Tab-separated table of C-alpha atoms in Angstrom:
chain	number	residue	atom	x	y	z
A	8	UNK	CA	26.937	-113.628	-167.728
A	9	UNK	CA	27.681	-115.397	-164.494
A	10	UNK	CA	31.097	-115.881	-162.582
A	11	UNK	CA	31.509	-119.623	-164.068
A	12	UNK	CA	31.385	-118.777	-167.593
A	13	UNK	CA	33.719	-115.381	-166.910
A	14	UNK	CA	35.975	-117.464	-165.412
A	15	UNK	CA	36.014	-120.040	-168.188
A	16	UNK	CA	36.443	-117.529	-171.469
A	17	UNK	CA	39.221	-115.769	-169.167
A	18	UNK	CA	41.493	-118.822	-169.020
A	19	UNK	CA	40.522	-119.932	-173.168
A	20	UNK	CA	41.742	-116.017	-173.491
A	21	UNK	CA	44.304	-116.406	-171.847
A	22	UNK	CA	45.405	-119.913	-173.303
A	23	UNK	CA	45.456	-118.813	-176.488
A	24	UNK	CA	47.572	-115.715	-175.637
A	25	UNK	CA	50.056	-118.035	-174.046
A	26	UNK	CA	49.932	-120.135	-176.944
A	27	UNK	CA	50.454	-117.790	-179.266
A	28	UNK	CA	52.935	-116.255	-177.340
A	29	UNK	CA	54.323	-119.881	-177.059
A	30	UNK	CA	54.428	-120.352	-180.931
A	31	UNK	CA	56.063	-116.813	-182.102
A	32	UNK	CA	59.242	-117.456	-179.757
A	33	UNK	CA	59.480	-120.861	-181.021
A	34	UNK	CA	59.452	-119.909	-184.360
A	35	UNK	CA	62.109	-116.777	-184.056
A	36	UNK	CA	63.979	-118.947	-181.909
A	37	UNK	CA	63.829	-122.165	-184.675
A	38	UNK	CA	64.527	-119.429	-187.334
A	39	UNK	CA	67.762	-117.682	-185.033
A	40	UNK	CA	69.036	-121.559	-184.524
A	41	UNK	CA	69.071	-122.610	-188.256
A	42	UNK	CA	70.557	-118.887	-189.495
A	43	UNK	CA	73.247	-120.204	-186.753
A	44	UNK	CA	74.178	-123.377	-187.973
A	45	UNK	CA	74.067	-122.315	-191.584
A	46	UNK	CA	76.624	-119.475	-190.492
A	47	UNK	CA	78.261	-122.173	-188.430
A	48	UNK	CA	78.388	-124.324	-191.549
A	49	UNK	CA	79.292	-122.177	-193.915
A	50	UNK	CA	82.535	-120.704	-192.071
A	51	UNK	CA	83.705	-124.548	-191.942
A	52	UNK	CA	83.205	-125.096	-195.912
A	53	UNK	CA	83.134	-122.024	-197.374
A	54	UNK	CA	85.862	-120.888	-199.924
A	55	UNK	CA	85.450	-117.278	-202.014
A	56	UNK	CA	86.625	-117.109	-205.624
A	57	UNK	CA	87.292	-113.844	-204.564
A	58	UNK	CA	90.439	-112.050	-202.390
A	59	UNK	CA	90.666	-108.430	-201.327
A	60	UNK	CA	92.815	-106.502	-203.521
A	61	UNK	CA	92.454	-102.823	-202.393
A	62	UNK	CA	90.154	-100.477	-199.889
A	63	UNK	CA	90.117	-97.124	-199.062
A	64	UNK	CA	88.149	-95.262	-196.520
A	65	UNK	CA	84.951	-92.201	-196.689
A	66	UNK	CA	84.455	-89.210	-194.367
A	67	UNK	CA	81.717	-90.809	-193.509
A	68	UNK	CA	79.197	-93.384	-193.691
A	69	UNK	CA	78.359	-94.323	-197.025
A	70	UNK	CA	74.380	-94.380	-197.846
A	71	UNK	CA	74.767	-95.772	-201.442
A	72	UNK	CA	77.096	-95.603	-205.053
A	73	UNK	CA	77.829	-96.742	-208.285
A	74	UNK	CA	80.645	-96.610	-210.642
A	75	UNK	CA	80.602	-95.198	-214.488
A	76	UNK	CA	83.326	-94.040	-216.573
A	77	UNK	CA	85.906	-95.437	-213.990
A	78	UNK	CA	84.711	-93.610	-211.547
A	79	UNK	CA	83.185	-94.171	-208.422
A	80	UNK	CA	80.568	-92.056	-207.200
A	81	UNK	CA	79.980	-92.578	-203.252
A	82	UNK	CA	76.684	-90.687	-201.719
A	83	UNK	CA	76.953	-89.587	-198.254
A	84	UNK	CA	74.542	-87.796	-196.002
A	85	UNK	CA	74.679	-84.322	-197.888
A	86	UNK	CA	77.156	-84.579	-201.022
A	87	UNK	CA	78.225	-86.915	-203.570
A	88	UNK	CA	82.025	-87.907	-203.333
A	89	UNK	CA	83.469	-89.042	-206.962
A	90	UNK	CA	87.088	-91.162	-206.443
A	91	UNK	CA	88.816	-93.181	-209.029
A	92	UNK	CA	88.946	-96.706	-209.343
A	93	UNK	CA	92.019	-97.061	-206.967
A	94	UNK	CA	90.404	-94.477	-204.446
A	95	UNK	CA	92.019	-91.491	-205.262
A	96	UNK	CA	89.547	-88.269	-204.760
A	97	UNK	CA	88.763	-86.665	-207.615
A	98	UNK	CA	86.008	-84.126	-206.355
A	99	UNK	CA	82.660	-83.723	-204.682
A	100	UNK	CA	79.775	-81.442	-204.856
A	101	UNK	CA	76.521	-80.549	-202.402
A	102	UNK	CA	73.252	-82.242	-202.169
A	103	UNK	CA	70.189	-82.223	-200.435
A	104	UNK	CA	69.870	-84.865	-197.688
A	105	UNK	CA	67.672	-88.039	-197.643
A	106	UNK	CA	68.826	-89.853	-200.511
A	107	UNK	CA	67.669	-93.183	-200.916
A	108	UNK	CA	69.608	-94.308	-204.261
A	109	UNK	CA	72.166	-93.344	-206.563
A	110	UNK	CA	72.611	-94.644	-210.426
A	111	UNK	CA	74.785	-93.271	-212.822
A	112	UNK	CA	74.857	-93.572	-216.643
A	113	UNK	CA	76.647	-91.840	-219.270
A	114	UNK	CA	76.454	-87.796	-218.494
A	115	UNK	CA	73.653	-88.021	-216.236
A	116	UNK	CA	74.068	-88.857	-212.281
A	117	UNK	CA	70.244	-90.045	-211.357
A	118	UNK	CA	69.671	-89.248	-207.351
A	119	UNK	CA	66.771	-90.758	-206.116
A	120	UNK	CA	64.573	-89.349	-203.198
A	121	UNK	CA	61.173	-90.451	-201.619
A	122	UNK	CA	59.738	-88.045	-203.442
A	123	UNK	CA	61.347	-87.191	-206.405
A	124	UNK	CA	64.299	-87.819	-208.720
A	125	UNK	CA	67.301	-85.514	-209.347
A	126	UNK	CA	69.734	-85.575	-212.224
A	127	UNK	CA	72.823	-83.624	-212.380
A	128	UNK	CA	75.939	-83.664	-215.200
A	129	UNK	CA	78.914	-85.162	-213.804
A	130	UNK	CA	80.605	-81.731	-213.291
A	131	UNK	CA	77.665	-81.643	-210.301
A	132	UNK	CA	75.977	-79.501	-211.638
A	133	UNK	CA	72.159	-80.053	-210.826
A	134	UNK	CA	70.274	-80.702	-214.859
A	135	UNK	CA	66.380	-81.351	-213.856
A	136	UNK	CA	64.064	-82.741	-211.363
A	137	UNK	CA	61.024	-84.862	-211.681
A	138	UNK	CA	58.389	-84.956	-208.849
A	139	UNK	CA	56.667	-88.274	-207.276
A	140	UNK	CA	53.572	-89.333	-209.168
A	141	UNK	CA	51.960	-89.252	-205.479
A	142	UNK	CA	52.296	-87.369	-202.055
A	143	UNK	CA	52.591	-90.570	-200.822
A	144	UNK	CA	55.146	-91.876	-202.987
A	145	UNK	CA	58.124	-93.304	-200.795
A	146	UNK	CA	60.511	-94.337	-203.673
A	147	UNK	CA	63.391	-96.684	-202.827
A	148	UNK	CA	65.348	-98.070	-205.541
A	149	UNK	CA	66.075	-96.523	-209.422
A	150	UNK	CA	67.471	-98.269	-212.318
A	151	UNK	CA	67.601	-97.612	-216.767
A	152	UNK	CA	67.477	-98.559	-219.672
A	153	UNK	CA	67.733	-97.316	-222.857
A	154	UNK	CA	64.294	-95.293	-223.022
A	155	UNK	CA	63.203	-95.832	-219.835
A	156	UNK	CA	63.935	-95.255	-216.117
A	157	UNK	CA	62.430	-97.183	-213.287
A	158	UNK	CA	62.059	-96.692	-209.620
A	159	UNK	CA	60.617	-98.903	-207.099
A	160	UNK	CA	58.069	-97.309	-204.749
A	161	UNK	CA	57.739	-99.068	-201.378
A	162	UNK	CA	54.713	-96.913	-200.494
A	163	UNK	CA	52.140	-97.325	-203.182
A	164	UNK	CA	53.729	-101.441	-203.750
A	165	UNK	CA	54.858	-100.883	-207.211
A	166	UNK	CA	57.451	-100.157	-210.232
A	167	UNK	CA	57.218	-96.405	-211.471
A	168	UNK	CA	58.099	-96.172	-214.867
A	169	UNK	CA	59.303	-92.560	-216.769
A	170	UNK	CA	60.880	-92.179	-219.636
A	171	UNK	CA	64.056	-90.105	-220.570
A	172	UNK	CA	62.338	-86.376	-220.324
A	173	UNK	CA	60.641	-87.891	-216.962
A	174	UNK	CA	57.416	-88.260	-218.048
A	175	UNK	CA	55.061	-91.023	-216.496
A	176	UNK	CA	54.920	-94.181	-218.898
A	177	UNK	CA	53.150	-96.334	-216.453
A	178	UNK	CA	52.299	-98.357	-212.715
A	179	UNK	CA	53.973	-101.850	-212.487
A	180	UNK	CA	51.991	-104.430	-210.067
A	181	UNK	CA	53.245	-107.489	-209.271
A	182	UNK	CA	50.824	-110.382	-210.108
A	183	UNK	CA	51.437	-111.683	-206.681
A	184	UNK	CA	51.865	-108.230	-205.096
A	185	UNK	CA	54.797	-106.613	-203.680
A	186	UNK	CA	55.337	-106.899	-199.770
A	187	UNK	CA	58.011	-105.127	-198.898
A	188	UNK	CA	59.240	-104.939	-195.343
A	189	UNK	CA	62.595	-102.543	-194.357
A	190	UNK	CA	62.676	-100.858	-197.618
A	191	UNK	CA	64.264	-103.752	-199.266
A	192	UNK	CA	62.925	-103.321	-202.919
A	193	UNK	CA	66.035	-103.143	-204.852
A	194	UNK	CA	65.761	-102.937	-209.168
A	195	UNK	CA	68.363	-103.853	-211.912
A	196	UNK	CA	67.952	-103.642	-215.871
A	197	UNK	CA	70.208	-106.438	-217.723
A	198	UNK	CA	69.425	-106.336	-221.613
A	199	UNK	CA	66.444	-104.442	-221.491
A	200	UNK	CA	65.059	-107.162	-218.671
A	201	UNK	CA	63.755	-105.431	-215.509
A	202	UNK	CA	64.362	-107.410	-211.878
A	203	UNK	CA	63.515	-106.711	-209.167
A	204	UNK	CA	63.343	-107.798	-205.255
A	205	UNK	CA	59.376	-108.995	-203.731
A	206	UNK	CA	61.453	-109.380	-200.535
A	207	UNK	CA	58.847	-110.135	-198.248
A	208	UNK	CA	57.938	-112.819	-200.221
A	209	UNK	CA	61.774	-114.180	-200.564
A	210	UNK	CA	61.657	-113.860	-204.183
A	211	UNK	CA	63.114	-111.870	-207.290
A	212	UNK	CA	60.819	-111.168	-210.134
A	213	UNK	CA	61.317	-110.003	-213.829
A	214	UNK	CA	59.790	-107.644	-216.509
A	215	UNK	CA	59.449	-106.090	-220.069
A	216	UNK	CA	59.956	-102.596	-220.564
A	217	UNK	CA	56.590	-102.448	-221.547
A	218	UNK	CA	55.683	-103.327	-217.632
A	219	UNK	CA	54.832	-107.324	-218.563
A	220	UNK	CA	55.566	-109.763	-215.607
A	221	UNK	CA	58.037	-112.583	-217.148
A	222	UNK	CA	58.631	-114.956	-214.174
A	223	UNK	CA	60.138	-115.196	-210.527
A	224	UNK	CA	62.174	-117.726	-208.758
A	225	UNK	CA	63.681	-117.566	-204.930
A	226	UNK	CA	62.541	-119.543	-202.307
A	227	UNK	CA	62.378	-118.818	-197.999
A	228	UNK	CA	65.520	-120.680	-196.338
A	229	UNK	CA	68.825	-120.576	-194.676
A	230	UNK	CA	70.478	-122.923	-196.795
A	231	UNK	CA	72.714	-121.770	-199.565
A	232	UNK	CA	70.374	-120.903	-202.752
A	233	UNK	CA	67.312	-119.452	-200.448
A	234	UNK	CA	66.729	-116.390	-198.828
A	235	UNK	CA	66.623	-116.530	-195.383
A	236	UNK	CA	64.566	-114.075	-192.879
A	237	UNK	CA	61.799	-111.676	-193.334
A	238	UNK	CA	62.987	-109.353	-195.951
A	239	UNK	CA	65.598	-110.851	-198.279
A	240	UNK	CA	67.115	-110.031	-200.868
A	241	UNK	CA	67.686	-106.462	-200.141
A	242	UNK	CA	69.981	-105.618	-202.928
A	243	UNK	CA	70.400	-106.487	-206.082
A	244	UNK	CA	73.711	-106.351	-208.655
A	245	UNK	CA	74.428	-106.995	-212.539
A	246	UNK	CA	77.430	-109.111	-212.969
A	247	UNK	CA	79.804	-108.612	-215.631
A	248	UNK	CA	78.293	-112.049	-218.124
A	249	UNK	CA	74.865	-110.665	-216.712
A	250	UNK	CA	74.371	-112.938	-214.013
A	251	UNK	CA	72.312	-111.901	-210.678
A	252	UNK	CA	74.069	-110.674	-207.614
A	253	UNK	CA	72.052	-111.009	-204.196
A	254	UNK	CA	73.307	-108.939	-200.755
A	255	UNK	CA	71.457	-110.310	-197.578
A	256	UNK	CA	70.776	-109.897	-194.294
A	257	UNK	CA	70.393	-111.270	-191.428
A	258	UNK	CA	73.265	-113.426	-192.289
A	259	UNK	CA	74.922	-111.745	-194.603
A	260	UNK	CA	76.197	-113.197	-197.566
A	261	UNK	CA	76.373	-112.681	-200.902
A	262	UNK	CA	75.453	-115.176	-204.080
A	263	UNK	CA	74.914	-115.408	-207.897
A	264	UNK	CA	72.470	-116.750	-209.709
A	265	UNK	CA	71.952	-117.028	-213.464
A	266	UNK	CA	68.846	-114.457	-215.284
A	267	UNK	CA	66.696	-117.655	-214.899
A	268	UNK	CA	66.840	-118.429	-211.245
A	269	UNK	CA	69.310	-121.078	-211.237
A	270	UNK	CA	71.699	-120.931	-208.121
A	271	UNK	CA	75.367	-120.604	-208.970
A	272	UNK	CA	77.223	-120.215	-205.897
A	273	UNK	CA	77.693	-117.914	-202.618
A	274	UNK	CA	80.805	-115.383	-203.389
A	275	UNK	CA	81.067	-113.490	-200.246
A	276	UNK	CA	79.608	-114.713	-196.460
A	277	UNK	CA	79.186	-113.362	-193.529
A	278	UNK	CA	82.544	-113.516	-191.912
A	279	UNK	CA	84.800	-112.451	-195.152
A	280	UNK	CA	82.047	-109.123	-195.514
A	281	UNK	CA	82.707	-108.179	-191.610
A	282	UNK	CA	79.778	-109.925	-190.176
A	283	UNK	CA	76.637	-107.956	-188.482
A	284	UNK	CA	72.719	-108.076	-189.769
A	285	UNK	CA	72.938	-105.574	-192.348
A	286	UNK	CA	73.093	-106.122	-196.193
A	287	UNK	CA	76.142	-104.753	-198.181
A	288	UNK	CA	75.880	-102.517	-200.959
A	289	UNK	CA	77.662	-103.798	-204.274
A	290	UNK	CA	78.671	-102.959	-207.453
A	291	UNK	CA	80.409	-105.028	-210.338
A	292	UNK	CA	83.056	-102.996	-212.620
A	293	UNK	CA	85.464	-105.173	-215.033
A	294	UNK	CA	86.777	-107.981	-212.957
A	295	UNK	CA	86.005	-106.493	-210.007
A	296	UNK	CA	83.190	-106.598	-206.942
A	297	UNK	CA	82.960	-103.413	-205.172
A	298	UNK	CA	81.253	-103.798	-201.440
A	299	UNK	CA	80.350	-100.332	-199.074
A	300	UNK	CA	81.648	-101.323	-195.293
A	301	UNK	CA	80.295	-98.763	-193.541
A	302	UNK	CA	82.519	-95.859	-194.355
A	303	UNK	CA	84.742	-98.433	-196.540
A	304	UNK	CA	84.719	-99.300	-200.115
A	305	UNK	CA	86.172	-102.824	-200.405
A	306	UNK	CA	87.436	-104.152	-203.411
A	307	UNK	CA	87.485	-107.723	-204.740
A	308	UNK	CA	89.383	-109.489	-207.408
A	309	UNK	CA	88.879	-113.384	-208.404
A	310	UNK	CA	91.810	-115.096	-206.039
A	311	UNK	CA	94.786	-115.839	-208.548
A	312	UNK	CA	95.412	-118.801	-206.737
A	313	UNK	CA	92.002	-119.985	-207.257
A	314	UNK	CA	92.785	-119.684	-210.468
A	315	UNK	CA	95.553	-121.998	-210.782
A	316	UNK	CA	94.493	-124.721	-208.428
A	317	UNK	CA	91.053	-125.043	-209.457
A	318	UNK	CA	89.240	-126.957	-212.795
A	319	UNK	CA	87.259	-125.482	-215.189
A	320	UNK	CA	83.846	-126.681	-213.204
A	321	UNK	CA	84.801	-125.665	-209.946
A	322	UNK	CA	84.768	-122.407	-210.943
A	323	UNK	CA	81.577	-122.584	-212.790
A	324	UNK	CA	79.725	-120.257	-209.951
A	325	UNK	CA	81.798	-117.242	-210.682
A	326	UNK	CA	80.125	-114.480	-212.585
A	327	UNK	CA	84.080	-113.421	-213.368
A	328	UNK	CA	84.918	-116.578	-215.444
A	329	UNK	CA	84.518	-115.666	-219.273
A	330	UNK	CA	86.571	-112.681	-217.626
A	331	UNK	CA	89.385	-115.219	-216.269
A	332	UNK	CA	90.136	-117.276	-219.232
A	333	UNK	CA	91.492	-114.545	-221.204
């Protein structure tokens, strides 16, 4: 090869190193300068149904939780703390480290590892364990039903389903495959519906028990009804008329949408959750949103004078409503 030609593939190299270079700072920095001026617009406009009604503070910070039997049950980094609805302590009991989820139903407390599943009573005492299907298992998210229990697995890109004694049922692909950056793979049951989060592709998808893809909806944006970023939405909630709850991040917010994709409304931004880039953890209870701050537990009522200045439509975004009217 002779100098001319050496010379001439070194600067095409390196012009389409530059250029690429060129294009992926362009794009974060077009992607950075709308999540800005949707934060920027949403802080002028935005009005919660919601207003804080109580909080109380953790040892430390809070991994994950859930609430049964009006209680809450708050995981930390090597027990379970169980407080009341109000935040008074009630007691807490020793477990292993490296929990990735935390779902509660009836007698059984369901703790969910990368490899395996733990249930205890709610005395904390531990009941059984079920092993990953696979070394390689790397499970992130659990949720139930009435037969069933399902956990997402980040690592082999699917939905594990067991039933009750913890036996495998079955693999759940996605018909458009699961990408799933940062662990965000969240899973909810409402009425024997599964949904779950395909965050890398910005959308939510639903099943059957008997693993059957139903539909998806979700689409990439910044705007109000999308899902902004790389990896959104990272968690998911049921609300109490079995609407969809969405935590972000990024810009944090959270919204509601109804079971078949329609976009209600946002119910919590960025600036009334404490700001930052990292999703917040949720739960709905009664009339009530529950949100983990760090090593805070945040609760959230629908704003009684919301309530008396606004119509019947305006509050037609708020999962709370059929709650409300009675």
């Amino acid at each position: 090869m002779n100098k001319t030609l050496k010379i001439t593939l070194n600067i095409l190299i390196f012009t389409l190193i530059a250029a690429f270079g060129y294009y992926m700072f362009h794009s974060m920095k077009s992607e950075r300068i709308a999540t800005l001026l949707s934060q920027e617009n949403t802080e002028l406009t935005f009005t919660s149904p919601y207003e804080k009604t109580n909080s109380f503070d953790i040892a430390s910070e809070i991994l994950c939780f859930d609430i049964s039997n009006n209680s809450i049950y708050v995981a930390l980094l090597d027990k379970i703390s169980v407080f009341d609805l109000l935040g008074t302590p009630k007691y807490n009991f020793t477990i292993e480290a490296g929990l990735r989820d935390i779902f509660v139903e009836n007698e059984i407390i369901y703790l969910l590892y990368p490899t395996k599943i733990v249930l205890y009573n709610p005395n904390g005492q531990k009941k059984e364990e079920w092993n990953a299907c696979s070394k390689n298992s790397d499970y992130c998210a659990l949720t139930t039903t009435k037969d069933y229990v399902f956990v997402t697995d980040a690592e082999n890109k699917n939905i594990v389903q067991y039933n009750k004694q913890g036996q495998l049922v079955r693999f759940i692909k996605s018909p458009d495959g699961f990408t799933i950056p940062s662990y965000a793979f969240d899973i909810i049951s409402i009425n024997d519906t599964i949904y779950c989060s395909n965050s890398g592709r910005h959308k939510i998808e639903s099943y059957t028990i008997d693993g059957e893809f139903i539909a998806s909806f979700g689409k990439p944006g910044a705007q109000a009804g999308a899902f902004a970023g790389c990896c959104n939405p990272v968690y998911l909630a049921k609300s109490a008329d079995g609407n969809i709850l969405t935590s972000e991040k990024g810009n944090p917010r959270i919204s509601c949408y109804e079971r078949n994709g329609k976009f209600r409304t946002i119910l919590f931004d960025s600036n009334m959750l404490g700001g930052g880039t990292t999703a917040y953890r949720m739960c709905v209870f009664g009339e009530n949103i529950f949100i983990a701050n760090g090593k805070t537990i945040l609760i959230y009522g629908r704003d009684k004078a919301c309530l008396v200045s606004t119509t019947e439509n305006s509050c037609a975004g708020c999962p709370m409503r059929e709650k409300c009217k009675k």
